[in-house]
Tab-separated table of C-alpha atoms in Angstrom:
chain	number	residue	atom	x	y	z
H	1	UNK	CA	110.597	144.066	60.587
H	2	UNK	CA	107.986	146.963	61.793
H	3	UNK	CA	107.057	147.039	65.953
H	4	UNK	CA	103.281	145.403	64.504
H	5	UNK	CA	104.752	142.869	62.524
H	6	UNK	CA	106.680	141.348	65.459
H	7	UNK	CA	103.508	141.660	67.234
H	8	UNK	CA	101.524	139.492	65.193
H	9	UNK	CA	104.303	137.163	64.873
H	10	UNK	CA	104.102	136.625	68.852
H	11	UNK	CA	100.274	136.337	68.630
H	12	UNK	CA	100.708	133.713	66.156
H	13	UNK	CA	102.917	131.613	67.783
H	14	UNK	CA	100.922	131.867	71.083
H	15	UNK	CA	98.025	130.719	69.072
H	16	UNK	CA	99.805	127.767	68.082
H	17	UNK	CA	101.079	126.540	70.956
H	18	UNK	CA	97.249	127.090	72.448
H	19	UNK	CA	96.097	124.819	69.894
H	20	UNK	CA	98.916	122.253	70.670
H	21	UNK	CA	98.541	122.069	74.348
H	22	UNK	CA	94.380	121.804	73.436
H	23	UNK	CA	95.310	119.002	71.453
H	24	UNK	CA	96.991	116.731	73.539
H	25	UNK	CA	94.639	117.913	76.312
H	26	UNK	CA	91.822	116.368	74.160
H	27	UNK	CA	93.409	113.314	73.012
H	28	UNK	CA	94.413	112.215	77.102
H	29	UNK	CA	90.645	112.828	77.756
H	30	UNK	CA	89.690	110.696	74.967
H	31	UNK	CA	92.453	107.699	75.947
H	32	UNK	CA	91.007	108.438	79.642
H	33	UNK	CA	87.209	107.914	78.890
H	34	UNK	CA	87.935	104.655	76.524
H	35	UNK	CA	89.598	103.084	79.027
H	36	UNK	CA	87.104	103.484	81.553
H	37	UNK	CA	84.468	102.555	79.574
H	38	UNK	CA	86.227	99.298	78.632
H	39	UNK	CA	86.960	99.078	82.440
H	40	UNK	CA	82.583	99.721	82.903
H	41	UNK	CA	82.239	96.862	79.770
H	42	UNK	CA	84.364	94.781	81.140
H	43	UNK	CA	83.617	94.980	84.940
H	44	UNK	CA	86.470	92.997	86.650
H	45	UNK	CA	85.233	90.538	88.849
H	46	UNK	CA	87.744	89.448	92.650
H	47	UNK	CA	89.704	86.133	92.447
H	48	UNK	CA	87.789	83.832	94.408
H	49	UNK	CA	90.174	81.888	97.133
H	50	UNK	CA	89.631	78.714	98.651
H	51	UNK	CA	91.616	77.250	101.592
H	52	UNK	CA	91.856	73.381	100.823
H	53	UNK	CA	93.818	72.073	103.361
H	54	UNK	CA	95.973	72.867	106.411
H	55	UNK	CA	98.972	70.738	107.750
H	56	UNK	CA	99.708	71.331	111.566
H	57	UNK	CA	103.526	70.168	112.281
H	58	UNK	CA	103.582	72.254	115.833
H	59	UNK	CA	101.114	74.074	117.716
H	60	UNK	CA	102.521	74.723	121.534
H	61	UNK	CA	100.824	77.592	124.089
H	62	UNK	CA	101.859	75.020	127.213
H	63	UNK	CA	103.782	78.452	127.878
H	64	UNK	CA	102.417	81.100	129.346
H	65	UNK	CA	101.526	83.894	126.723
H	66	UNK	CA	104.026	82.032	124.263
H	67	UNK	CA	102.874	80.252	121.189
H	68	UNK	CA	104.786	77.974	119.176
H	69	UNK	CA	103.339	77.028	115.761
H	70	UNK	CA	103.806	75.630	112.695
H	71	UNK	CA	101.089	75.316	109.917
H	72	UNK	CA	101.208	74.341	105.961
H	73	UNK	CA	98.248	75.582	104.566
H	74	UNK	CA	97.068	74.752	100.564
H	75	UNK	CA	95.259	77.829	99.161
H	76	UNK	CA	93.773	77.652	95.718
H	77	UNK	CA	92.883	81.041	93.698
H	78	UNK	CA	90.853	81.316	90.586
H	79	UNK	CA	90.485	84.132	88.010
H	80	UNK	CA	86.811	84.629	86.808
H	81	UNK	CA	87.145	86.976	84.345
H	82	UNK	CA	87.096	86.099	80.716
H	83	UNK	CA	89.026	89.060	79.453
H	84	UNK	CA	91.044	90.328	82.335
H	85	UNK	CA	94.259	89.085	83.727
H	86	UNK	CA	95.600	89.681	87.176
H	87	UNK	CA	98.757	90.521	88.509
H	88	UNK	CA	99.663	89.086	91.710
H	89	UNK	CA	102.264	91.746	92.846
H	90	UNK	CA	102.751	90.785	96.408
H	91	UNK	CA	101.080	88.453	98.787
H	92	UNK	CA	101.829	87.987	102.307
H	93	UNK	CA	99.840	84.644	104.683
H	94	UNK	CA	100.193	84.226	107.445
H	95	UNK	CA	97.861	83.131	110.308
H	96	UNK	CA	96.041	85.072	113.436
H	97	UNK	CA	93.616	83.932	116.657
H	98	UNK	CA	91.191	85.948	117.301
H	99	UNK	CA	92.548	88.852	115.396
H	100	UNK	CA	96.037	88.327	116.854
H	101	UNK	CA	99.031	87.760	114.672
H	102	UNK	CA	100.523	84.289	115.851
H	103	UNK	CA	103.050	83.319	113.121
H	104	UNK	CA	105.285	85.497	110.521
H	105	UNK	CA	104.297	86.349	107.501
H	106	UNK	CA	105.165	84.307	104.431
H	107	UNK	CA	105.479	85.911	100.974
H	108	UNK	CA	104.035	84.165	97.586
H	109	UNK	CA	106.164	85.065	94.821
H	110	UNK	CA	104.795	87.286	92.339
H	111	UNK	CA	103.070	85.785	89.726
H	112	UNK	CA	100.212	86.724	86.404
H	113	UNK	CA	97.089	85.194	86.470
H	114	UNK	CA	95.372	84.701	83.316
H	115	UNK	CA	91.544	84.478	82.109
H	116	UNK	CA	89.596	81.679	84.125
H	117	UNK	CA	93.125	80.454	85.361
H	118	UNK	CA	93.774	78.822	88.994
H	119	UNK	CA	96.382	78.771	91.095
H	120	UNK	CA	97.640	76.757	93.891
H	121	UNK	CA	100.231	77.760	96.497
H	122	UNK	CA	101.010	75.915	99.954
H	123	UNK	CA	103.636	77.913	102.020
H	124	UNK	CA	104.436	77.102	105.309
H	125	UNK	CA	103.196	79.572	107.820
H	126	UNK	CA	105.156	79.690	111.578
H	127	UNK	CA	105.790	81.064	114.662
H	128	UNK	CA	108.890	80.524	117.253
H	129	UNK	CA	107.575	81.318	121.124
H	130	UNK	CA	105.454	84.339	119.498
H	131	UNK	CA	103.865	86.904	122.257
H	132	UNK	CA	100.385	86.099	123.055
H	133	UNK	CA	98.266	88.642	125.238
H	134	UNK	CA	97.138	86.919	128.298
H	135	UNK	CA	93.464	87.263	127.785
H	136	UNK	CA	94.131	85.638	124.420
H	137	UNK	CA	96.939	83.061	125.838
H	138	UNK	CA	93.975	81.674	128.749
H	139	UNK	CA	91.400	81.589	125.480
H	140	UNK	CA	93.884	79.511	123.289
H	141	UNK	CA	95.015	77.251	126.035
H	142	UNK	CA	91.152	76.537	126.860
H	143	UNK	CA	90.324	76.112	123.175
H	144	UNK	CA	92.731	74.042	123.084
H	145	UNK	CA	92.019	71.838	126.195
H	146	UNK	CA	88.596	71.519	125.244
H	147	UNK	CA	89.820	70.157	121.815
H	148	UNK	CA	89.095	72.863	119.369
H	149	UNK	CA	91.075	76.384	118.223
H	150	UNK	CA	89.588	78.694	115.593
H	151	UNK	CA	92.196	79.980	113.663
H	152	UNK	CA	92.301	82.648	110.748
H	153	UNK	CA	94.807	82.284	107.757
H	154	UNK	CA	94.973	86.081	106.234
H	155	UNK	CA	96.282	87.146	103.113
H	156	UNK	CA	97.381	90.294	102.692
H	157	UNK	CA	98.261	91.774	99.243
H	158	UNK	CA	98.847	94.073	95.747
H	159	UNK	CA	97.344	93.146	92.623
H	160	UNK	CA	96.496	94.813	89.258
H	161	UNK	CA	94.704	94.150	86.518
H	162	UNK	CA	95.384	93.830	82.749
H	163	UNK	CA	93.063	94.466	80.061
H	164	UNK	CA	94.802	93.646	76.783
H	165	UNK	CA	97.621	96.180	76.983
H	166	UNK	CA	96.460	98.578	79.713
H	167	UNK	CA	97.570	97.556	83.431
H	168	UNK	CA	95.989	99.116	85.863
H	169	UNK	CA	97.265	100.938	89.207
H	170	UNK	CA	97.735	97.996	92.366
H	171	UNK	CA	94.760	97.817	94.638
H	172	UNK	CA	94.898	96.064	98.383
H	173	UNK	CA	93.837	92.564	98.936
H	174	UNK	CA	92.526	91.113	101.750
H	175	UNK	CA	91.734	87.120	102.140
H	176	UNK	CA	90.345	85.887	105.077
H	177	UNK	CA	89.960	82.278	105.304
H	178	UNK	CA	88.751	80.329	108.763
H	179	UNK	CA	90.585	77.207	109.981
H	180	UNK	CA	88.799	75.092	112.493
H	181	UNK	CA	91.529	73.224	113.794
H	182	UNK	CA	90.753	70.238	116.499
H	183	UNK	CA	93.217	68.644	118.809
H	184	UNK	CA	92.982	65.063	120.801
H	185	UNK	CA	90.198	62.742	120.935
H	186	UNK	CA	87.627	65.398	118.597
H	187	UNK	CA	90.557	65.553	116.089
H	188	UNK	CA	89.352	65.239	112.718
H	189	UNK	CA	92.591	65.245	110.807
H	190	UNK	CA	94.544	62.896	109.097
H	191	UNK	CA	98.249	62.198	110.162
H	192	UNK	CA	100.706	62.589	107.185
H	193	UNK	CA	103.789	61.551	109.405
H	194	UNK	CA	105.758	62.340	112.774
H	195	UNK	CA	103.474	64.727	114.540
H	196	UNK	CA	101.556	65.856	111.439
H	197	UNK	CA	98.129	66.397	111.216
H	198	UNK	CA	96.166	67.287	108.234
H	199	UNK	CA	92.879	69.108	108.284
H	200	UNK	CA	90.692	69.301	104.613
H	201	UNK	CA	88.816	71.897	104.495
H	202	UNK	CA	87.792	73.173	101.159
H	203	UNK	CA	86.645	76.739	102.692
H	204	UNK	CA	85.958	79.741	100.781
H	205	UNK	CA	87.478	82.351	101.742
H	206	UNK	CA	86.336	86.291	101.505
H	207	UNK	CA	87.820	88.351	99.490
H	208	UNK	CA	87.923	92.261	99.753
H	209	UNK	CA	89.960	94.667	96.778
């Protein structure tokens, strides 16, 4: 084989493999832009939570800058979306006073979420002689005196969402539902036993992605 025939051999083969490569170039764009545009069709809408109830077995700050506590709360979540499924991947609750954390976190198990579905989940949220900064532990023990302690149960989580077979990529979520708890004669709860105290609520919660 002459010097130019191997030559135009190489050129060929280059070509080729240019048209290849431009090939499956094109068809990822093509897979990329119908799956956004289903995404821009569809327009996935946040599950909407609601905190329903919340069960107080131990709430203690007679120490200084300690806080015992022991809540379980009854959340309720909702899908609103007719053609897109979520998947719960993680969620963490647990419960904070004015922006301090004052009991562990508690993980939900993961779990799918189909169209228009709800789901209801009541962990136990608590706290053994947690660290309370002293500004906060005078607030919480006057709240508490005067009868009533603003609480926030936060959610903290990964979803993603599923649109017939394509799952997406896990976005944060962020629930933030108040609890207005009240203690002694302004208590508005219900006692479910020993030193048990139930609060309804039905309070709906933001939601952030």
């Amino acid at each position: 084989m002459s010097v130019k025939e191997c030559g135009n051999h190489g050129k060929y083969r280059r070509k080729i493999f240019r048209r290849i490569i431009a090939g499956i170039l094109i068809f990822i764009l093509i897979v990329l832009i119908t799956i956004l545009l289903i995404w821009a069709i569809l327009r996935p809408s946040k599950p909407r939570f609601i905190l329903q109830d919340t069960t107080v077995y131990a709430f203690n700050a007679s120490t200084p800058n300690l806080l015992t506590s022991n809540f379980q709360v009854t959340l309720s979540s909702r899908n609103p979306n007719d053609r897109i499924g979520i998947y719960y991947d993680r969620l963490d609750v647990y419960a904070t006073y004015q922006n301090q954390q004052i009991t562990l976190r508690t993980a939900i198990p993961p779990t799918y979420q189909g169209h228009k579905e709800i789901n209801v989940w009541s962990p136990f949220v608590n706290g053994n002689s947690v660290p309370i900064a002293p500004e906060y532990s005078a607030s919480l023990g006057s709240d508490q005196s005067a009868g009533s302690v603003f609480l926030m149960i936060k959610i903290d989580g990964r979803v993603r969402w599923k649109v017939g077979t394509f799952i997406s990529g896990r976005y944060h979520l962020y629930v933030r539902c108040p609890a207005f708890i009240t203690f002694g004669s302004k208590s508005n709860g219900v006692s479910v036993g020993e030193n048990a105290i139930k609060y309804q609520f039905v309070t709906r919660c933001s939601v952030s992605v």
